[in-house]
């Protein structure tokens, strides 16, 4: 795993990310935030966080918005519409949110849209070669042996989001020619590396649609694995929106709060 880049300040940046179970989409937080901020990063409980970034953490950190100073928000989202944000006046602390469905709950929001996981290539450059189809089941799917067995029987690369090295997961995704994922960050990371991908299975449509709006991706329902594989093999995949990804990456990088950067 790439080591977070140390900055010139002595105090680490206090960041909250969900870590109740191993999940690579949450665990990429420290390296990305350290890279963009130029500071060391320290996990703290949501109540103490200066920053909320990658993941569906706004709901988990709801109580944090009831006390001053408010945390900065940079690319975070929620599992359900975070309507409690409509009463927050300090919209300037919301530098970026995952997508338009979150943004509309903030009447004064003027920040960027996008998931900060899109910045993975700035930590781990793309590989020289790609091959094969990767399947990225959501962490909950790993508790269903029958579902995992069906994926194994497909003969394609099975990528485990629970790997304790989140950057090994990123590397596996980046090395594929196409991705099928029920994990949101399986899709986000595939987008980051300009890899055609499809949403299969899973639940929690709000967070997917929220993210899709941020990159101009066509809104669609999740596919069954068999249908997803058929579409990949037929080349029936929406890839036009991938041209928007570099713009979103730059906007996210530019939106990182200056107040939190190392001096």
mmCIF file of C-alpha atoms in Angstrom:
data_model
loop_
_atom_site.group_PDB
_atom_site.id
_atom_site.type_symbol
_atom_site.label_atom_id
_atom_site.label_comp_id
_atom_site.label_asym_id
_atom_site.label_seq_id
_atom_site.Cartn_x
_atom_site.Cartn_y
_atom_site.Cartn_z
ATOM 1 C CA UNK A 1 0.000 0.000 0.000
ATOM 2 C CA UNK A 2 1.373 3.476 -0.840
ATOM 3 C CA UNK A 3 2.402 5.334 2.294
ATOM 4 C CA UNK A 4 0.479 8.559 2.982
ATOM 5 C CA UNK A 5 2.639 11.566 2.113
ATOM 6 C CA UNK A 6 3.798 13.390 5.234
ATOM 7 C CA UNK A 7 3.347 17.164 5.257
ATOM 8 C CA UNK A 8 5.307 19.965 6.901
ATOM 9 C CA UNK A 9 2.776 20.540 9.697
ATOM 10 C CA UNK A 10 3.060 18.715 12.982
ATOM 11 C CA UNK A 11 -0.643 18.169 13.644
ATOM 12 C CA UNK A 12 -2.262 15.336 11.675
ATOM 13 C CA UNK A 13 -5.517 16.007 9.872
ATOM 14 C CA UNK A 14 -8.412 14.490 11.812
ATOM 15 C CA UNK A 15 -10.448 12.401 9.375
ATOM 16 C CA UNK A 16 -13.376 10.070 9.959
ATOM 17 C CA UNK A 17 -14.077 7.137 7.676
ATOM 18 C CA UNK A 18 -16.248 4.069 8.229
ATOM 19 C CA UNK A 19 -14.123 1.140 9.413
ATOM 20 C CA UNK A 20 -16.495 -1.143 11.280
ATOM 21 C CA UNK A 21 -15.647 -3.860 8.716
ATOM 22 C CA UNK A 22 -12.837 -4.108 6.162
ATOM 23 C CA UNK A 23 -13.996 -2.379 2.963
ATOM 24 C CA UNK A 24 -11.566 -0.936 0.442
ATOM 25 C CA UNK A 25 -13.795 1.951 -0.651
ATOM 26 C CA UNK A 26 -13.598 3.444 2.828
ATOM 27 C CA UNK A 27 -10.012 2.399 3.514
ATOM 28 C CA UNK A 28 -8.556 4.372 0.574
ATOM 29 C CA UNK A 29 -9.419 7.569 2.490
ATOM 30 C CA UNK A 30 -6.138 8.205 4.347
ATOM 31 C CA UNK A 31 -3.785 7.894 1.373
ATOM 32 C CA UNK A 32 -5.919 10.096 -0.889
ATOM 33 C CA UNK A 33 -6.539 12.771 1.739
ATOM 34 C CA UNK A 34 -2.859 12.756 2.745
ATOM 35 C CA UNK A 35 -1.826 13.176 -0.886
ATOM 36 C CA UNK A 36 -4.159 16.099 -1.558
ATOM 37 C CA UNK A 37 -3.684 17.850 1.785
ATOM 38 C CA UNK A 38 0.044 17.341 2.178
ATOM 39 C CA UNK A 39 -0.537 16.262 5.774
ATOM 40 C CA UNK A 40 -0.485 13.101 7.806
ATOM 41 C CA UNK A 41 -3.957 11.724 8.456
ATOM 42 C CA UNK A 42 -5.387 10.377 11.694
ATOM 43 C CA UNK A 43 -8.639 8.409 12.045
ATOM 44 C CA UNK A 44 -10.900 9.910 14.696
ATOM 45 C CA UNK A 45 -14.530 9.272 15.705
ATOM 46 C CA UNK A 46 -17.040 11.242 13.658
ATOM 47 C CA UNK A 47 -17.677 13.574 16.609
ATOM 48 C CA UNK A 48 -14.060 14.793 16.441
ATOM 49 C CA UNK A 49 -13.544 14.926 12.678
ATOM 50 C CA UNK A 50 -12.254 17.975 10.835
ATOM 51 C CA UNK A 51 -13.059 16.336 7.497
ATOM 52 C CA UNK A 52 -15.490 13.816 6.008
ATOM 53 C CA UNK A 53 -14.420 12.494 2.629
ATOM 54 C CA UNK A 54 -14.866 9.178 0.801
ATOM 55 C CA UNK A 55 -17.863 7.037 1.693
ATOM 56 C CA UNK A 56 -21.516 7.168 2.708
ATOM 57 C CA UNK A 57 -20.605 8.840 5.989
ATOM 58 C CA UNK A 58 -22.888 11.871 6.187
ATOM 59 C CA UNK A 59 -25.644 9.877 7.870
ATOM 60 C CA UNK A 60 -23.236 8.197 10.284
ATOM 61 C CA UNK A 61 -21.856 11.606 11.229
ATOM 62 C CA UNK A 62 -25.188 13.388 11.517
ATOM 63 C CA UNK A 63 -24.632 14.400 15.147
ATOM 64 C CA UNK A 64 -21.340 16.039 14.130
ATOM 65 C CA UNK A 65 -23.320 18.730 12.282
ATOM 66 C CA UNK A 66 -25.032 19.785 15.504
ATOM 67 C CA UNK A 67 -21.893 21.300 17.016
ATOM 68 C CA UNK A 68 -19.408 23.953 15.946
ATOM 69 C CA UNK A 69 -17.127 24.148 14.167
ATOM 70 C CA UNK A 70 -18.721 22.107 11.408
ATOM 71 C CA UNK A 71 -16.497 19.571 9.675
ATOM 72 C CA UNK A 72 -15.396 20.158 6.121
ATOM 73 C CA UNK A 73 -17.011 17.795 3.612
ATOM 74 C CA UNK A 74 -15.090 16.725 0.507
ATOM 75 C CA UNK A 75 -16.750 14.178 -1.762
ATOM 76 C CA UNK A 76 -18.815 12.387 0.885
ATOM 77 C CA UNK A 77 -22.325 11.047 0.448
ATOM 78 C CA UNK A 78 -25.019 9.154 2.306
ATOM 79 C CA UNK A 79 -27.056 5.962 2.080
ATOM 80 C CA UNK A 80 -30.335 7.892 2.144
ATOM 81 C CA UNK A 81 -31.233 11.514 1.286
ATOM 82 C CA UNK A 82 -29.470 13.580 4.008
ATOM 83 C CA UNK A 83 -32.378 15.968 4.461
ATOM 84 C CA UNK A 84 -31.036 17.129 7.832
ATOM 85 C CA UNK A 85 -28.448 19.137 5.880
ATOM 86 C CA UNK A 86 -31.137 21.552 4.649
ATOM 87 C CA UNK A 87 -30.912 23.500 7.918
ATOM 88 C CA UNK A 88 -27.146 24.030 7.748
ATOM 89 C CA UNK A 89 -26.103 27.578 6.953
ATOM 90 C CA UNK A 90 -22.356 27.126 6.620
ATOM 91 C CA UNK A 91 -22.506 25.690 3.102
ATOM 92 C CA UNK A 92 -18.934 26.861 2.496
ATOM 93 C CA UNK A 93 -17.712 23.935 4.544
ATOM 94 C CA UNK A 94 -19.220 21.600 1.935
ATOM 95 C CA UNK A 95 -16.406 21.804 -0.599
ATOM 96 C CA UNK A 96 -17.610 18.771 -2.559
ATOM 97 C CA UNK A 97 -20.327 16.155 -2.195
ATOM 98 C CA UNK A 98 -20.759 12.852 -3.966
ATOM 99 C CA UNK A 99 -23.515 13.996 -6.299
ATOM 100 C CA UNK A 100 -26.530 16.091 -7.171
ATOM 101 C CA UNK A 101 -28.946 14.180 -4.929
ATOM 102 C CA UNK A 102 -26.882 15.215 -1.924
ATOM 103 C CA UNK A 103 -26.265 18.726 -3.241
ATOM 104 C CA UNK A 104 -29.978 19.528 -3.539
ATOM 105 C CA UNK A 105 -30.336 19.103 0.231
ATOM 106 C CA UNK A 106 -27.940 22.049 0.681
ATOM 107 C CA UNK A 107 -29.679 25.217 -0.570
ATOM 108 C CA UNK A 108 -26.442 27.257 -0.555
ATOM 109 C CA UNK A 109 -24.126 24.582 -1.946
ATOM 110 C CA UNK A 110 -21.679 25.888 -4.564
ATOM 111 C CA UNK A 111 -18.993 23.219 -4.405
ATOM 112 C CA UNK A 112 -17.906 20.375 -6.677
ATOM 113 C CA UNK A 113 -19.699 17.105 -7.355
ATOM 114 C CA UNK A 114 -17.973 13.740 -7.317
ATOM 115 C CA UNK A 115 -16.600 10.931 -5.185
ATOM 116 C CA UNK A 116 -13.023 11.596 -4.079
ATOM 117 C CA UNK A 117 -12.209 7.954 -4.798
ATOM 118 C CA UNK A 118 -11.871 9.138 -8.396
ATOM 119 C CA UNK A 119 -8.419 10.426 -7.445
ATOM 120 C CA UNK A 120 -6.974 6.902 -7.033
ATOM 121 C CA UNK A 121 -4.820 7.210 -10.201
ATOM 122 C CA UNK A 122 -2.948 10.101 -8.570
ATOM 123 C CA UNK A 123 -1.819 7.660 -5.895
ATOM 124 C CA UNK A 124 -1.482 4.496 -7.965
ATOM 125 C CA UNK A 125 -0.796 5.113 -11.695
ATOM 126 C CA UNK A 126 -2.583 2.896 -14.235
ATOM 127 C CA UNK A 127 -0.850 -0.344 -15.236
ATOM 128 C CA UNK A 128 0.869 -0.737 -18.584
ATOM 129 C CA UNK A 129 -1.449 -3.585 -19.599
ATOM 130 C CA UNK A 130 -4.975 -4.720 -18.798
ATOM 131 C CA UNK A 131 -6.697 -8.053 -19.243
ATOM 132 C CA UNK A 132 -9.846 -9.898 -18.299
ATOM 133 C CA UNK A 133 -13.145 -9.075 -16.652
ATOM 134 C CA UNK A 134 -13.240 -8.326 -12.944
ATOM 135 C CA UNK A 135 -16.277 -8.897 -10.715
ATOM 136 C CA UNK A 136 -16.429 -6.814 -7.521
ATOM 137 C CA UNK A 137 -19.127 -8.007 -5.098
ATOM 138 C CA UNK A 138 -20.326 -5.711 -2.326
ATOM 139 C CA UNK A 139 -18.980 -6.688 1.108
ATOM 140 C CA UNK A 140 -22.447 -7.976 2.110
ATOM 141 C CA UNK A 141 -22.423 -10.402 -0.836
ATOM 142 C CA UNK A 142 -19.398 -12.121 0.678
ATOM 143 C CA UNK A 143 -21.703 -13.328 3.454
ATOM 144 C CA UNK A 144 -23.706 -15.282 0.849
ATOM 145 C CA UNK A 145 -21.622 -18.315 -0.194
ATOM 146 C CA UNK A 146 -24.025 -19.312 -2.973
ATOM 147 C CA UNK A 147 -23.700 -15.908 -4.643
ATOM 148 C CA UNK A 148 -19.906 -15.980 -4.430
ATOM 149 C CA UNK A 149 -19.857 -19.513 -5.847
ATOM 150 C CA UNK A 150 -21.891 -18.378 -8.866
ATOM 151 C CA UNK A 151 -19.339 -15.658 -9.534
ATOM 152 C CA UNK A 152 -16.457 -18.132 -9.227
ATOM 153 C CA UNK A 153 -18.195 -20.401 -11.725
ATOM 154 C CA UNK A 154 -18.251 -17.574 -14.263
ATOM 155 C CA UNK A 155 -14.494 -18.009 -14.614
ATOM 156 C CA UNK A 156 -13.788 -14.305 -14.297
ATOM 157 C CA UNK A 157 -11.558 -12.508 -11.807
ATOM 158 C CA UNK A 158 -13.206 -12.268 -8.380
ATOM 159 C CA UNK A 159 -12.061 -9.148 -6.506
ATOM 160 C CA UNK A 160 -12.459 -9.085 -2.727
ATOM 161 C CA UNK A 161 -13.319 -5.639 -1.297
ATOM 162 C CA UNK A 162 -12.479 -6.962 2.196
ATOM 163 C CA UNK A 163 -8.773 -7.262 1.427
ATOM 164 C CA UNK A 164 -6.911 -5.558 4.317
ATOM 165 C CA UNK A 165 -4.721 -3.825 1.706
ATOM 166 C CA UNK A 166 -7.190 -1.501 -0.071
ATOM 167 C CA UNK A 167 -4.618 -0.516 -2.689
ATOM 168 C CA UNK A 168 -4.247 -4.138 -3.729
ATOM 169 C CA UNK A 169 -7.977 -4.013 -4.536
ATOM 170 C CA UNK A 170 -7.496 -0.796 -6.503
ATOM 171 C CA UNK A 171 -4.619 -2.421 -8.417
ATOM 172 C CA UNK A 172 -6.742 -5.473 -9.257
ATOM 173 C CA UNK A 173 -9.541 -3.288 -10.616
ATOM 174 C CA UNK A 174 -7.123 -1.095 -12.569
ATOM 175 C CA UNK A 175 -5.633 -4.176 -14.245
ATOM 176 C CA UNK A 176 -8.964 -5.301 -15.765
ATOM 177 C CA UNK A 177 -10.399 -4.544 -19.199
ATOM 178 C CA UNK A 178 -13.955 -4.361 -17.825
ATOM 179 C CA UNK A 179 -15.586 -4.389 -14.391
ATOM 180 C CA UNK A 180 -18.913 -5.671 -13.086
ATOM 181 C CA UNK A 181 -19.580 -4.402 -9.579
ATOM 182 C CA UNK A 182 -22.249 -4.317 -6.890
ATOM 183 C CA UNK A 183 -19.848 -2.211 -4.813
ATOM 184 C CA UNK A 184 -20.169 1.501 -5.538
ATOM 185 C CA UNK A 185 -16.441 2.030 -5.218
ATOM 186 C CA UNK A 186 -15.812 -0.816 -7.621
ATOM 187 C CA UNK A 187 -17.547 1.404 -10.193
ATOM 188 C CA UNK A 188 -15.900 4.623 -8.952
ATOM 189 C CA UNK A 189 -12.405 3.151 -9.219
ATOM 190 C CA UNK A 190 -13.152 1.661 -12.637
ATOM 191 C CA UNK A 191 -14.318 5.108 -13.764
ATOM 192 C CA UNK A 192 -11.171 6.656 -12.307
ATOM 193 C CA UNK A 193 -9.040 4.428 -14.551
ATOM 194 C CA UNK A 194 -11.341 4.844 -17.581
ATOM 195 C CA UNK A 195 -12.367 1.172 -17.489
ATOM 196 C CA UNK A 196 -15.792 0.269 -18.943
ATOM 197 C CA UNK A 197 -18.013 -1.030 -16.156
ATOM 198 C CA UNK A 198 -21.546 -2.118 -15.282
ATOM 199 C CA UNK A 199 -23.576 -2.036 -12.084
ATOM 200 C CA UNK A 200 -24.736 -5.516 -11.099
ATOM 201 C CA UNK A 201 -26.801 -6.702 -8.144
ATOM 202 C CA UNK A 202 -26.547 -4.892 -4.846
ATOM 203 C CA UNK A 203 -28.933 -2.520 -3.136
ATOM 204 C CA UNK A 204 -29.054 1.046 -1.883
ATOM 205 C CA UNK A 205 -29.854 2.800 -5.141
ATOM 206 C CA UNK A 206 -29.618 6.324 -3.694
ATOM 207 C CA UNK A 207 -25.829 6.358 -3.397
ATOM 208 C CA UNK A 208 -25.377 4.936 -6.900
ATOM 209 C CA UNK A 209 -27.708 7.448 -8.541
ATOM 210 C CA UNK A 210 -26.141 10.273 -6.549
ATOM 211 C CA UNK A 211 -22.694 9.371 -7.874
ATOM 212 C CA UNK A 212 -23.909 8.703 -11.429
ATOM 213 C CA UNK A 213 -25.299 12.234 -11.687
ATOM 214 C CA UNK A 214 -21.903 13.678 -10.735
ATOM 215 C CA UNK A 215 -20.164 12.151 -13.761
ATOM 216 C CA UNK A 216 -23.029 12.372 -16.243
ATOM 217 C CA UNK A 217 -23.564 8.628 -16.287
ATOM 218 C CA UNK A 218 -26.815 7.263 -17.659
ATOM 219 C CA UNK A 219 -29.165 6.343 -14.812
ATOM 220 C CA UNK A 220 -30.086 2.673 -15.013
ATOM 221 C CA UNK A 221 -31.110 -0.179 -12.749
ATOM 222 C CA UNK A 222 -28.613 -2.808 -11.573
ATOM 223 C CA UNK A 223 -28.247 -5.882 -13.783
ATOM 224 C CA UNK A 224 -28.177 -9.551 -12.938
ATOM 225 C CA UNK A 225 -24.637 -10.921 -13.240
ATOM 226 C CA UNK A 226 -25.523 -13.061 -16.249
ATOM 227 C CA UNK A 227 -26.972 -10.081 -18.112
ATOM 228 C CA UNK A 228 -23.953 -7.969 -17.173
ATOM 229 C CA UNK A 229 -21.556 -10.559 -18.559
ATOM 230 C CA UNK A 230 -23.609 -10.803 -21.757
ATOM 231 C CA UNK A 231 -23.404 -7.041 -22.223
ATOM 232 C CA UNK A 232 -19.674 -6.949 -21.605
ATOM 233 C CA UNK A 233 -19.086 -9.708 -24.122
ATOM 234 C CA UNK A 234 -21.319 -7.912 -26.644
ATOM 235 C CA UNK A 235 -19.609 -4.565 -26.024
ATOM 236 C CA UNK A 236 -22.970 -3.129 -24.955
ATOM 237 C CA UNK A 237 -21.688 -0.671 -22.346
ATOM 238 C CA UNK A 238 -22.158 3.057 -21.780
ATOM 239 C CA UNK A 239 -18.673 4.584 -21.979
ATOM 240 C CA UNK A 240 -19.408 8.070 -23.356
ATOM 241 C CA UNK A 241 -19.478 9.618 -19.881
ATOM 242 C CA UNK A 242 -15.886 8.497 -19.184
ATOM 243 C CA UNK A 243 -14.659 11.559 -21.074
ATOM 244 C CA UNK A 244 -16.037 13.613 -18.146
ATOM 245 C CA UNK A 245 -13.920 11.857 -15.527
ATOM 246 C CA UNK A 246 -10.741 13.989 -15.897
ATOM 247 C CA UNK A 247 -12.817 17.153 -15.441
ATOM 248 C CA UNK A 248 -14.412 15.768 -12.270
ATOM 249 C CA UNK A 249 -11.021 14.656 -10.949
ATOM 250 C CA UNK A 250 -9.592 18.152 -11.450
ATOM 251 C CA UNK A 251 -12.654 19.780 -9.876
ATOM 252 C CA UNK A 252 -12.363 17.569 -6.799
ATOM 253 C CA UNK A 253 -8.670 18.268 -6.414
ATOM 254 C CA UNK A 254 -9.259 22.014 -6.743
ATOM 255 C CA UNK A 255 -12.134 21.885 -4.228
ATOM 256 C CA UNK A 256 -10.078 20.510 -1.344
ATOM 257 C CA UNK A 257 -10.283 23.092 1.477
ATOM 258 C CA UNK A 258 -7.222 25.320 1.708
ATOM 259 C CA UNK A 259 -7.736 25.540 5.462
ATOM 260 C CA UNK A 260 -6.803 21.855 5.798
ATOM 261 C CA UNK A 261 -3.700 21.851 3.596
ATOM 262 C CA UNK A 262 -0.207 21.693 4.972
ATOM 263 C CA UNK A 263 1.669 24.966 4.811
#
